[in-house]
Amino acid sequence: MSYGDEIMAAGQARAEAARRGGAVHIVDRQGLPRWSDLWRGLDYIAAPRAAAAGQVVSGPGARPYLKSLSRAAGADFTDWRARDHPGALALDPAERDFAGRATAGLGSFVVVEPNLMPAANPNKQWGWDRWVDLATRIGDLTPVQLGPAGTRPLPGARRLETPSFRLAAAVLARARAAVLPEGGLHHAAAALGVSAVVIFGGHTDPETTGYPGHVNIAACGTACGQWRPCRHCAAAMAAIAPAEVERALRGALCSRGQKTEDRSQNRRIEP
């Protein structure tokens, strides 16, 4: 299960529920209704045993943006776009209270999260030294790192322990902006309306999983979709300099308040 996939599934469900005029099921590839804690509080997603006005298919092995996926062959993408199906997260009062307590006294801050889930594609990793460099460059913006106990701490960032993804999202919702790899938290940022600089590299094209209001930094050319360590992806990440990411972040902070379409930008880097 990927947090980002579940947020995108919620976006699919919202569009279908609007079309159907009622809550819908999210079903797996066998057609069985499924549930994620990330959908709690979203009234357009029907619980598995509840009546539903329709359904959308999204689950392991049945994601709308993928024609196929294997670790050997990588990903083959469809023309489905996350930006056309924006998801949502309904934070509850306890989660908002947690975030308020966790960030008390911080003032304004930005989220910087270098760590990926253990099962994530290694080609999504920008490189630890680059994250450390970035955190040093933006010290005046109060960089904050999220994650559960045991998360590798990022030098130069304030560490806030967030025991669950929903609690991390609650803290993220209070941030001025974020710098994130393509993944669950960048989908959460879009769902919560948080400006972000998203490091895509060469694996996935921002036309597939990018959002308006974010600055998406990716390699020129076609995304390779590889899951095995890839020289193309390594070169793409190496071409994304911390100074470039810093400029993108400071620019995003300056443009807050503009229309979403004016803030959205895909930046292409030649490896």
Coordinates of N, CA and C in Angstrom, one line a residue, residues 64-174:
P64 N -4.7 3.6 -11.9 CA -5.2 4.2 -13.2 C -4.0 4.8 -14.0
Y65 N -2.9 5.1 -13.3 CA -1.8 5.7 -14.1 C -0.8 4.7 -14.6
L66 N -1.1 3.4 -14.3 CA -0.1 2.4 -14.8 C -0.8 1.4 -15.7
K67 N -0.1 1.2 -16.9 CA -0.5 0.0 -17.7 C 0.1 -1.3 -17.1
S68 N 1.3 -1.2 -16.7 CA 1.9 -2.4 -16.1 C 3.0 -1.9 -15.1
L69 N 3.4 -2.8 -14.2 CA 4.5 -2.5 -13.3 C 5.1 -3.8 -12.8
S70 N 6.4 -3.9 -12.9 CA 7.2 -5.0 -12.3 C 8.6 -4.5 -12.0
R71 N 9.2 -5.1 -11.0 CA 10.5 -4.7 -10.6 C 11.5 -5.0 -11.7
A72 N 11.2 -6.0 -12.5 CA 12.2 -6.3 -13.6 C 12.0 -5.4 -14.8
A73 N 10.8 -5.1 -15.2 CA 10.5 -4.3 -16.4 C 10.3 -2.8 -16.1
G74 N 10.0 -2.5 -14.8 CA 9.6 -1.1 -14.4 C 8.2 -0.8 -14.7
A75 N 7.9 0.5 -14.8 CA 6.5 1.0 -14.9 C 6.3 1.5 -16.4
D76 N 5.1 1.2 -16.9 CA 4.6 1.7 -18.2 C 3.4 2.5 -17.8
F77 N 3.5 3.8 -18.1 CA 2.4 4.7 -17.7 C 1.3 4.9 -18.7
T78 N 0.1 5.2 -18.2 CA -1.0 5.6 -19.0 C -1.0 7.1 -19.1
D79 N -2.0 7.7 -19.8 CA -2.1 9.1 -19.9 C -3.0 9.7 -18.8
W80 N -3.4 8.9 -17.7 CA -4.1 9.4 -16.6 C -3.3 10.5 -15.8
R81 N -3.9 11.5 -15.3 CA -3.2 12.6 -14.6 C -3.7 12.8 -13.3
A82 N -2.9 12.8 -12.3 CA -3.4 13.1 -10.9 C -4.0 14.5 -10.8
R83 N -3.5 15.5 -11.5 CA -4.0 16.8 -11.4 C -5.4 17.0 -11.8
D84 N -5.9 16.0 -12.6 CA -7.3 16.0 -13.0 C -8.2 15.3 -12.0
H85 N -7.6 14.7 -11.0 CA -8.4 14.0 -9.9 C -7.8 14.4 -8.6
P86 N -7.8 15.6 -8.1 CA -7.2 16.0 -6.9 C -7.8 15.3 -5.7
G87 N -7.0 14.8 -4.8 CA -7.5 14.1 -3.7 C -7.7 15.0 -2.5
A88 N -8.0 14.4 -1.4 CA -8.3 15.2 -0.2 C -7.9 14.4 1.1
L89 N -7.6 15.1 2.2 CA -7.4 14.5 3.5 C -8.3 15.3 4.4
A90 N -9.1 14.6 5.2 CA -10.0 15.3 6.2 C -9.4 15.1 7.6
L91 N -8.6 16.0 8.0 CA -8.0 15.9 9.3 C -9.0 16.2 10.4
D92 N -8.9 15.3 11.5 CA -9.9 15.5 12.6 C -9.3 16.4 13.6
P93 N -10.2 16.8 14.6 CA -9.7 17.8 15.6 C -8.5 17.3 16.4
A94 N -8.4 16.0 16.7 CA -7.3 15.5 17.5 C -6.0 15.6 16.7
E95 N -6.1 15.4 15.4 CA -4.9 15.5 14.5 C -4.4 16.9 14.4
R96 N -5.4 17.8 14.3 CA -5.0 19.3 14.2 C -4.5 19.7 15.5
D97 N -5.0 19.2 16.6 CA -4.5 19.6 18.0 C -3.0 19.1 18.1
F98 N -2.8 17.9 17.7 CA -1.4 17.3 17.7 C -0.5 18.2 17.0
A99 N -0.8 18.6 15.8 CA 0.0 19.5 14.9 C 0.3 20.8 15.6
G100 N -0.8 21.4 16.2 CA -0.6 22.7 16.9 C 0.4 22.6 18.1
R101 N 0.3 21.5 18.8 CA 1.2 21.3 20.0 C 2.6 21.0 19.4
A102 N 2.8 20.2 18.4 CA 4.1 19.9 17.9 C 4.8 21.1 17.3
T103 N 4.1 22.0 16.8 CA 4.7 23.2 16.1 C 4.7 24.4 17.0
A104 N 4.2 24.3 18.2 CA 4.1 25.5 19.1 C 5.5 26.1 19.3
G105 N 5.6 27.4 19.1 CA 6.8 28.1 19.3 C 7.8 28.1 18.1
L106 N 7.4 27.4 17.0 CA 8.3 27.3 15.8 C 8.2 28.5 15.0
G107 N 7.0 29.2 15.0 CA 6.8 30.2 14.0 C 6.6 29.6 12.7
S108 N 6.9 30.4 11.6 CA 6.7 29.8 10.3 C 7.8 28.8 10.0
F109 N 7.5 27.8 9.2 CA 8.5 26.8 8.9 C 8.1 26.1 7.6
V110 N 9.1 25.4 7.0 CA 8.9 24.6 5.8 C 9.3 23.2 6.1
V111 N 8.6 22.3 5.5 CA 8.9 20.8 5.7 C 9.9 20.4 4.6
V112 N 10.9 19.7 5.1 CA 11.9 19.1 4.2 C 12.0 17.6 4.6
E113 N 11.6 16.7 3.7 CA 11.6 15.3 4.1 C 12.4 14.5 3.1
P114 N 13.6 14.0 3.4 CA 14.4 13.3 2.5 C 14.1 11.8 2.4
N115 N 13.5 11.2 3.5 CA 13.4 9.8 3.6 C 12.2 9.2 2.8
L116 N 12.4 8.1 2.2 CA 11.3 7.4 1.5 C 10.9 6.2 2.3
M117 N 9.7 5.6 2.0 CA 9.3 4.4 2.7 C 10.3 3.3 2.3
P118 N 10.5 2.3 3.2 CA 11.5 1.2 2.9 C 11.3 0.5 1.5
A119 N 10.0 0.4 1.1 CA 9.7 -0.4 -0.1 C 9.6 0.6 -1.3
A120 N 10.0 1.8 -1.1 CA 9.8 2.8 -2.3 C 10.9 2.5 -3.3
N121 N 10.6 3.0 -4.5 CA 11.6 2.9 -5.6 C 12.9 3.7 -5.3
P122 N 14.0 3.0 -5.3 CA 15.3 3.7 -5.0 C 15.6 4.8 -6.0
N123 N 15.0 4.8 -7.2 CA 15.3 5.9 -8.1 C 14.7 7.2 -7.8
K124 N 13.8 7.2 -6.7 CA 13.2 8.4 -6.3 C 14.1 9.2 -5.3
Q125 N 15.2 8.6 -4.9 CA 16.0 9.2 -3.9 C 17.0 10.2 -4.5
W126 N 16.9 11.5 -4.0 CA 17.7 12.5 -4.6 C 19.2 12.4 -4.1
G127 N 19.4 11.9 -2.9 CA 20.8 11.8 -2.4 C 20.9 12.5 -1.1
W128 N 21.4 11.8 -0.1 CA 21.4 12.3 1.3 C 22.3 13.6 1.4
D129 N 23.4 13.6 0.8 CA 24.3 14.8 0.9 C 23.6 16.0 0.2
R130 N 22.8 15.8 -0.8 CA 22.1 17.0 -1.4 C 21.0 17.5 -0.4
W131 N 20.3 16.6 0.3 CA 19.4 17.1 1.3 C 20.0 17.8 2.4
V132 N 21.2 17.4 2.8 CA 21.9 18.1 3.9 C 22.3 19.5 3.4
D133 N 22.8 19.5 2.2 CA 23.2 20.8 1.6 C 22.0 21.8 1.6
L134 N 20.9 21.2 1.1 CA 19.7 22.1 1.0 C 19.3 22.6 2.4
A135 N 19.2 21.7 3.4 CA 18.8 22.1 4.8 C 19.7 23.2 5.3
T136 N 21.0 23.2 5.0 CA 21.9 24.2 5.4 C 21.6 25.5 4.7
R137 N 21.3 25.5 3.4 CA 21.0 26.7 2.7 C 19.7 27.4 3.1
I138 N 18.8 26.6 3.6 CA 17.5 27.3 4.0 C 17.2 27.3 5.5
G139 N 18.3 27.4 6.2 CA 18.2 27.4 7.7 C 17.4 28.6 8.2
D140 N 17.4 29.7 7.5 CA 16.6 30.9 7.9 C 15.1 30.7 7.7
L141 N 14.7 29.6 7.0 CA 13.3 29.3 6.7 C 12.7 28.3 7.8
T142 N 13.6 27.9 8.7 CA 13.2 26.9 9.7 C 12.7 25.6 9.1
P143 N 13.7 24.8 8.5 CA 13.3 23.5 7.9 C 12.9 22.5 9.0
V144 N 11.9 21.8 8.8 CA 11.4 20.8 9.7 C 11.3 19.4 9.0
Q145 N 11.7 18.4 9.7 CA 11.6 17.1 9.2 C 10.6 16.3 10.0
L146 N 9.8 15.5 9.3 CA 8.8 14.7 9.9 C 9.2 13.2 9.9
G147 N 8.3 12.4 10.5 CA 8.6 10.9 10.5 C 8.4 10.3 11.8
P148 N 8.2 8.9 11.8 CA 8.1 8.2 13.1 C 9.4 8.0 13.8
A149 N 9.4 7.5 15.0 CA 10.6 7.2 15.7 C 11.5 6.3 14.9
G150 N 12.8 6.6 14.9 CA 13.7 5.8 14.1 C 14.0 6.4 12.8
T151 N 13.3 7.4 12.4 CA 13.6 8.1 11.1 C 15.0 8.7 11.2
R152 N 15.8 8.5 10.1 CA 17.1 9.1 10.0 C 17.0 10.6 10.1
P153 N 17.6 11.2 11.1 CA 17.5 12.7 11.2 C 18.3 13.4 10.2
L154 N 17.8 14.5 9.7 CA 18.5 15.3 8.7 C 19.2 16.5 9.4
P155 N 20.5 16.5 9.3 CA 21.3 17.6 9.9 C 20.8 19.0 9.4
G156 N 20.6 19.9 10.3 CA 20.2 21.2 9.9 C 18.7 21.4 9.9
A157 N 17.9 20.4 10.2 CA 16.5 20.5 10.2 C 16.0 20.2 11.6
R158 N 14.9 20.8 12.0 CA 14.2 20.5 13.3 C 13.4 19.2 13.1
R159 N 13.7 18.3 14.0 CA 13.0 16.9 13.9 C 11.7 16.9 14.7
L160 N 10.6 16.6 14.1 CA 9.3 16.5 14.7 C 8.8 15.0 14.5
E161 N 8.7 14.3 15.6 CA 8.2 12.9 15.5 C 6.7 12.9 15.2
T162 N 6.4 12.2 14.2 CA 5.0 12.1 13.8 C 4.7 10.6 13.6
P163 N 4.0 10.0 14.6 CA 3.8 8.5 14.6 C 3.1 7.9 13.5
S164 N 2.3 8.7 12.8 CA 1.5 8.1 11.7 C 1.5 9.1 10.5
F165 N 1.2 8.6 9.3 CA 1.1 9.5 8.1 C 0.1 10.6 8.3
R166 N -1.0 10.3 8.9 CA -2.1 11.3 9.1 C -1.5 12.4 10.0
L167 N -0.8 12.1 11.0 CA -0.2 13.1 11.9 C 0.8 13.9 11.2
A168 N 1.6 13.2 10.3 CA 2.6 14.0 9.5 C 1.9 15.0 8.6
A169 N 0.8 14.5 8.0 CA 0.0 15.4 7.1 C -0.6 16.6 7.9
A170 N -1.0 16.3 9.2 CA -1.5 17.4 10.0 C -0.4 18.5 10.2
V171 N 0.8 18.1 10.5 CA 1.9 19.1 10.6 C 2.2 19.7 9.3
L172 N 2.2 19.0 8.2 CA 2.5 19.5 6.9 C 1.4 20.6 6.5
A173 N 0.2 20.4 7.0 CA -0.9 21.4 6.7 C -0.6 22.8 7.3
R174 N 0.3 22.8 8.3 CA 0.6 24.1 8.9 C 1.9 24.8 8.3

